Coordinates of C-alpha atoms in Angstrom, one line a residue:
M13 CA -0.2 0.2 -0.3
T14 CA 1.6 3.6 -0.6
A15 CA 1.2 6.8 1.8
V16 CA -2.5 8.5 1.9
N17 CA -2.0 12.0 2.7
L18 CA -5.2 11.9 5.0
T19 CA -6.0 15.3 5.7
E20 CA -6.7 15.9 0.8
T21 CA -8.7 12.5 2.0
A22 CA -10.7 14.1 4.2
A23 CA -11.6 17.4 2.1
N24 CA -12.4 15.2 -1.0
L25 CA -15.3 13.4 0.7
P26 CA -18.6 13.8 -0.9
A27 CA -20.6 15.4 2.4
A28 CA -19.4 15.8 6.0
W29 CA -19.6 12.6 8.1
S30 CA -19.2 9.9 5.8
S31 CA -16.9 8.1 6.3
R32 CA -14.2 6.6 4.2
G33 CA -11.9 2.8 5.2
L34 CA -8.9 3.0 4.6
G35 CA -8.0 -0.6 5.6
T36 CA -8.0 -2.5 8.1
V37 CA -5.4 -2.4 12.0
G38 CA -6.9 -6.9 13.2
A39 CA -10.7 -6.7 13.4
A40 CA -10.4 -3.0 14.1
C41 CA -11.5 0.0 10.6
V42 CA -9.3 2.6 10.3
K43 CA -11.1 5.2 8.5
V44 CA -11.1 9.1 7.5
L45 CA -14.1 11.8 7.5
R46 CA -14.9 15.8 7.4
M47 CA -16.5 16.9 9.6
D48 CA -18.0 19.9 9.6
E49 CA -19.9 22.4 12.2
L50 CA -23.5 20.5 12.9
P51 CA -24.0 18.2 15.6
V52 CA -24.7 14.3 14.8
A53 CA -26.6 12.6 17.2
E54 CA -25.4 10.3 20.3
E55 CA -23.9 7.0 20.2
R56 CA -22.5 3.5 22.0
H57 CA -20.4 1.3 21.0
G58 CA -19.5 -2.1 22.7
A59 CA -15.7 -2.2 22.3
A60 CA -14.0 0.7 21.9
E61 CA -13.2 4.1 19.8
A62 CA -10.2 5.6 18.9
L63 CA -10.7 8.9 17.9
L64 CA -7.5 11.2 16.5
V65 CA -8.2 15.0 15.0
L66 CA -5.8 15.9 11.9
E67 CA -7.0 19.6 11.8
G68 CA -9.5 21.3 13.1
R69 CA -11.2 20.5 16.7
L70 CA -13.8 17.8 18.1
E71 CA -16.3 19.3 20.5
L72 CA -17.8 16.2 22.5
E73 CA -20.2 14.7 24.7
V74 CA -18.8 12.1 26.6
D75 CA -21.2 10.4 29.6
G76 CA -23.3 13.9 30.1
M77 CA -19.3 16.8 30.1
P78 CA -18.6 18.3 27.6
V79 CA -14.6 17.8 26.0
S80 CA -13.0 19.4 22.7
V81 CA -10.2 17.6 21.8
R82 CA -7.9 19.2 19.2
A83 CA -5.9 18.9 15.7
G84 CA -2.9 16.6 16.6
E85 CA -5.3 15.2 20.3
L86 CA -6.2 11.9 20.3
F87 CA -9.4 10.6 22.8
M88 CA -10.7 7.4 23.8
V89 CA -14.5 6.9 24.2
A90 CA -14.4 3.4 26.4
A91 CA -16.8 1.1 25.3
G92 CA -20.6 1.2 25.8
T93 CA -20.5 5.1 26.9
P94 CA -22.0 7.3 25.3
H95 CA -20.8 10.2 23.4
A96 CA -22.7 12.8 21.1
V97 CA -20.9 15.2 18.5
R98 CA -21.5 19.3 20.0
P99 CA -21.7 22.0 17.2
G100 CA -18.4 23.8 16.4
S101 CA -16.3 20.4 16.0
R102 CA -14.4 20.7 12.2
G103 CA -11.8 19.6 10.4
A104 CA -10.4 16.2 10.0
L105 CA -10.9 13.3 12.4
V106 CA -9.1 10.0 12.1
I107 CA -11.5 6.7 13.7
V108 CA -10.5 3.7 14.9
E109 CA -13.0 1.2 15.8
L110 CA -14.3 -2.5 15.8
P111 CA -17.7 -3.3 13.1
E112 CA -20.5 -2.9 14.8
E113 CA -22.1 -7.0 15.0

């Protein structure tokens, strides 16, 4: 596989919050997406997920508490933890997660 320009890939996606799968590491999926300023409804997963902000800022509400994740920062969401995207998130994000069964 060749190197992937993550910010360029995210910028070229057809819509915000529409991810592109880049590959797998073991059972985990690695995806990139573009964020816009709009919120995303609360969700929870059966496994932990990693959220790596490439550029911009990810505004979350995690288990009822506000969390800001800046470019270059990684945030781990524990399995089963409710989390939602708050308004104001923008930029590019890499997600590493197990597929939902």
